[in-house]
mmCIF file of C-alpha atoms in Angstrom:
data_model
loop_
_atom_site.group_PDB
_atom_site.id
_atom_site.type_symbol
_atom_site.label_atom_id
_atom_site.label_comp_id
_atom_site.label_asym_id
_atom_site.label_seq_id
_atom_site.Cartn_x
_atom_site.Cartn_y
_atom_site.Cartn_z
ATOM 1 C CA MET A 1 37.102 -42.679 50.435
ATOM 2 C CA ASP A 2 33.068 -42.807 51.027
ATOM 3 C CA ASN A 3 33.285 -43.424 54.747
ATOM 4 C CA GLU A 4 35.865 -40.611 55.098
ATOM 5 C CA GLN A 5 35.558 -37.987 57.452
ATOM 6 C CA ILE A 6 35.151 -34.825 55.566
ATOM 7 C CA ILE A 7 35.681 -31.408 57.198
ATOM 8 C CA HIS A 8 33.669 -28.419 55.235
ATOM 9 C CA SER A 9 34.985 -25.041 55.168
ATOM 10 C CA VAL A 10 33.505 -22.145 52.987
ATOM 11 C CA VAL A 11 34.965 -17.824 53.508
ATOM 12 C CA PHE A 12 32.977 -15.328 52.878
ATOM 13 C CA SER A 13 31.703 -12.469 53.167
ATOM 14 C CA LEU A 14 28.940 -10.381 54.010
ATOM 15 C CA LYS A 15 26.896 -7.270 52.007
ATOM 16 C CA HIS A 16 25.810 -5.854 55.191
ATOM 17 C CA GLU A 17 28.248 -3.024 57.182
ATOM 18 C CA LYS A 18 30.651 -4.661 58.955
ATOM 19 C CA GLY A 19 29.849 -4.646 62.724
ATOM 20 C CA SER A 20 25.342 -4.432 61.492
ATOM 21 C CA ALA A 21 22.786 -5.486 63.093
ATOM 22 C CA GLU A 22 22.309 -7.626 60.018
ATOM 23 C CA GLU A 23 25.599 -9.744 60.446
ATOM 24 C CA THR A 24 24.905 -10.735 63.425
ATOM 25 C CA GLN A 25 22.610 -12.283 62.908
ATOM 26 C CA PHE A 26 23.519 -13.741 59.797
ATOM 27 C CA LEU A 27 26.089 -15.575 61.149
ATOM 28 C CA GLN A 28 23.139 -16.004 64.535
ATOM 29 C CA ASP A 29 21.037 -17.513 62.287
ATOM 30 C CA GLY A 30 24.130 -19.532 59.549
ATOM 31 C CA LYS A 31 25.176 -20.612 63.070
ATOM 32 C CA SER A 32 21.676 -22.015 64.503
ATOM 33 C CA LEU A 33 19.665 -23.427 61.245
ATOM 34 C CA LEU A 34 23.143 -25.222 59.800
ATOM 35 C CA SER A 35 24.277 -26.925 62.682
ATOM 36 C CA SER A 36 20.405 -28.134 63.867
ATOM 37 C CA ILE A 37 20.819 -30.466 61.022
ATOM 38 C CA PRO A 38 21.255 -33.746 61.863
ATOM 39 C CA THR A 39 24.878 -34.609 60.262
ATOM 40 C CA VAL A 40 26.031 -32.051 60.936
ATOM 41 C CA ASN A 41 28.992 -32.324 63.771
ATOM 42 C CA ASN A 42 31.555 -29.240 65.187
ATOM 43 C CA PHE A 43 30.210 -26.881 62.827
ATOM 44 C CA GLN A 44 32.150 -23.529 64.059
ATOM 45 C CA VAL A 45 32.027 -19.826 63.281
ATOM 46 C CA PHE A 46 35.257 -17.996 62.568
ATOM 47 C CA ARG A 47 36.237 -14.109 61.505
ATOM 48 C CA GLU A 48 38.764 -13.701 59.297
ATOM 49 C CA ILE A 49 42.091 -12.757 61.269
ATOM 50 C CA SER A 50 44.975 -12.456 58.236
ATOM 51 C CA PRO A 51 45.329 -9.865 56.430
ATOM 52 C CA LYS A 52 46.647 -12.391 52.886
ATOM 53 C CA ASN A 53 42.445 -12.362 51.556
ATOM 54 C CA ASN A 54 39.504 -10.562 50.821
ATOM 55 C CA TYR A 55 37.117 -13.464 53.303
ATOM 56 C CA ASP A 56 35.853 -12.042 56.512
ATOM 57 C CA PHE A 57 34.174 -15.195 57.960
ATOM 58 C CA GLY A 58 34.245 -18.754 58.023
ATOM 59 C CA PHE A 59 31.577 -21.404 58.391
ATOM 60 C CA SER A 60 33.258 -25.378 59.412
ATOM 61 C CA MET A 61 31.220 -28.173 59.864
ATOM 62 C CA VAL A 62 32.570 -32.128 60.135
ATOM 63 C CA PHE A 63 31.432 -35.047 58.092
ATOM 64 C CA ASN A 64 31.233 -38.263 59.845
ATOM 65 C CA ASN A 65 31.390 -39.258 55.248
ATOM 66 C CA ARG A 66 30.659 -38.636 52.144
ATOM 67 C CA GLU A 67 26.659 -39.506 53.039
ATOM 68 C CA ASP A 68 25.592 -37.414 55.485
ATOM 69 C CA TYR A 69 27.937 -35.085 52.842
ATOM 70 C CA GLU A 70 25.663 -35.277 51.028
ATOM 71 C CA ALA A 71 22.328 -34.847 53.031
ATOM 72 C CA TYR A 72 23.631 -32.095 54.375
ATOM 73 C CA ASN A 73 23.122 -30.391 50.437
ATOM 74 C CA ALA A 74 19.877 -32.133 50.369
ATOM 75 C CA HIS A 75 18.114 -31.653 52.991
ATOM 76 C CA PRO A 76 15.781 -28.979 53.583
ATOM 77 C CA THR A 77 17.248 -26.598 56.104
ATOM 78 C CA HIS A 78 20.224 -26.089 54.099
ATOM 79 C CA VAL A 79 18.568 -25.504 50.504
ATOM 80 C CA GLY A 80 16.086 -22.507 52.137
ATOM 81 C CA PHE A 81 19.000 -20.737 53.768
ATOM 82 C CA VAL A 82 20.587 -20.959 50.949
ATOM 83 C CA SER A 83 18.189 -19.820 48.861
ATOM 84 C CA SER A 84 16.858 -17.236 51.324
ATOM 85 C CA ARG A 85 19.736 -15.907 53.007
ATOM 86 C CA TRP A 86 23.031 -16.813 51.279
ATOM 87 C CA ALA A 87 22.738 -16.529 47.605
ATOM 88 C CA LYS A 88 21.377 -12.271 49.176
ATOM 89 C CA GLU A 89 23.501 -11.264 51.617
ATOM 90 C CA VAL A 90 27.063 -13.566 51.098
ATOM 91 C CA LYS A 91 29.315 -10.651 48.393
ATOM 92 C CA GLN A 92 32.083 -12.684 47.971
ATOM 93 C CA PHE A 93 32.671 -16.878 48.933
ATOM 94 C CA MET A 94 35.556 -19.628 48.637
ATOM 95 C CA GLU A 95 33.882 -23.542 49.741
ATOM 96 C CA ILE A 96 36.778 -25.951 50.725
ATOM 97 C CA ASP A 97 35.814 -29.439 51.414
ATOM 98 C CA TYR A 98 38.952 -31.618 53.001
ATOM 99 C CA GLY A 99 39.506 -35.243 53.547
ATOM 100 C CA LYS A 100 42.202 -37.273 55.047
ATOM 101 C CA LEU A 101 45.348 -37.645 53.234
ATOM 102 C CA ASP A 102 46.576 -40.622 55.598
#
C-alpha cells in the first residue's frame, strides 16, 4: 500500500464572489504554487458542473506513492498556501484520497 499511486482530490467553494478577480487569482495561484511542488503530478483545476452538491471547484493531483504524498503535505509551499490562502479564502471543502482497489 505504501508504494501505490495516490490520487488526491479536494472539492471546495470560495468566499469570493463568483466570477470575481479574487476567485480567478486564487485558482491561478493554487495551480501555480501547488503544481510547483516536486512530488505533484498531473495537477488539474476543475469547475463543478453537477447540481448534486454545493461545491464550486476542484483540485486534483497524483502522487507516485505515500512517501511523495507525505512530502507534499509537509512541503513549505503547501503549508504556506494552506495557512495564508486556503484557511482565509475557502468557505467549505471536502478532501478525498484514492488508491486503486485492484
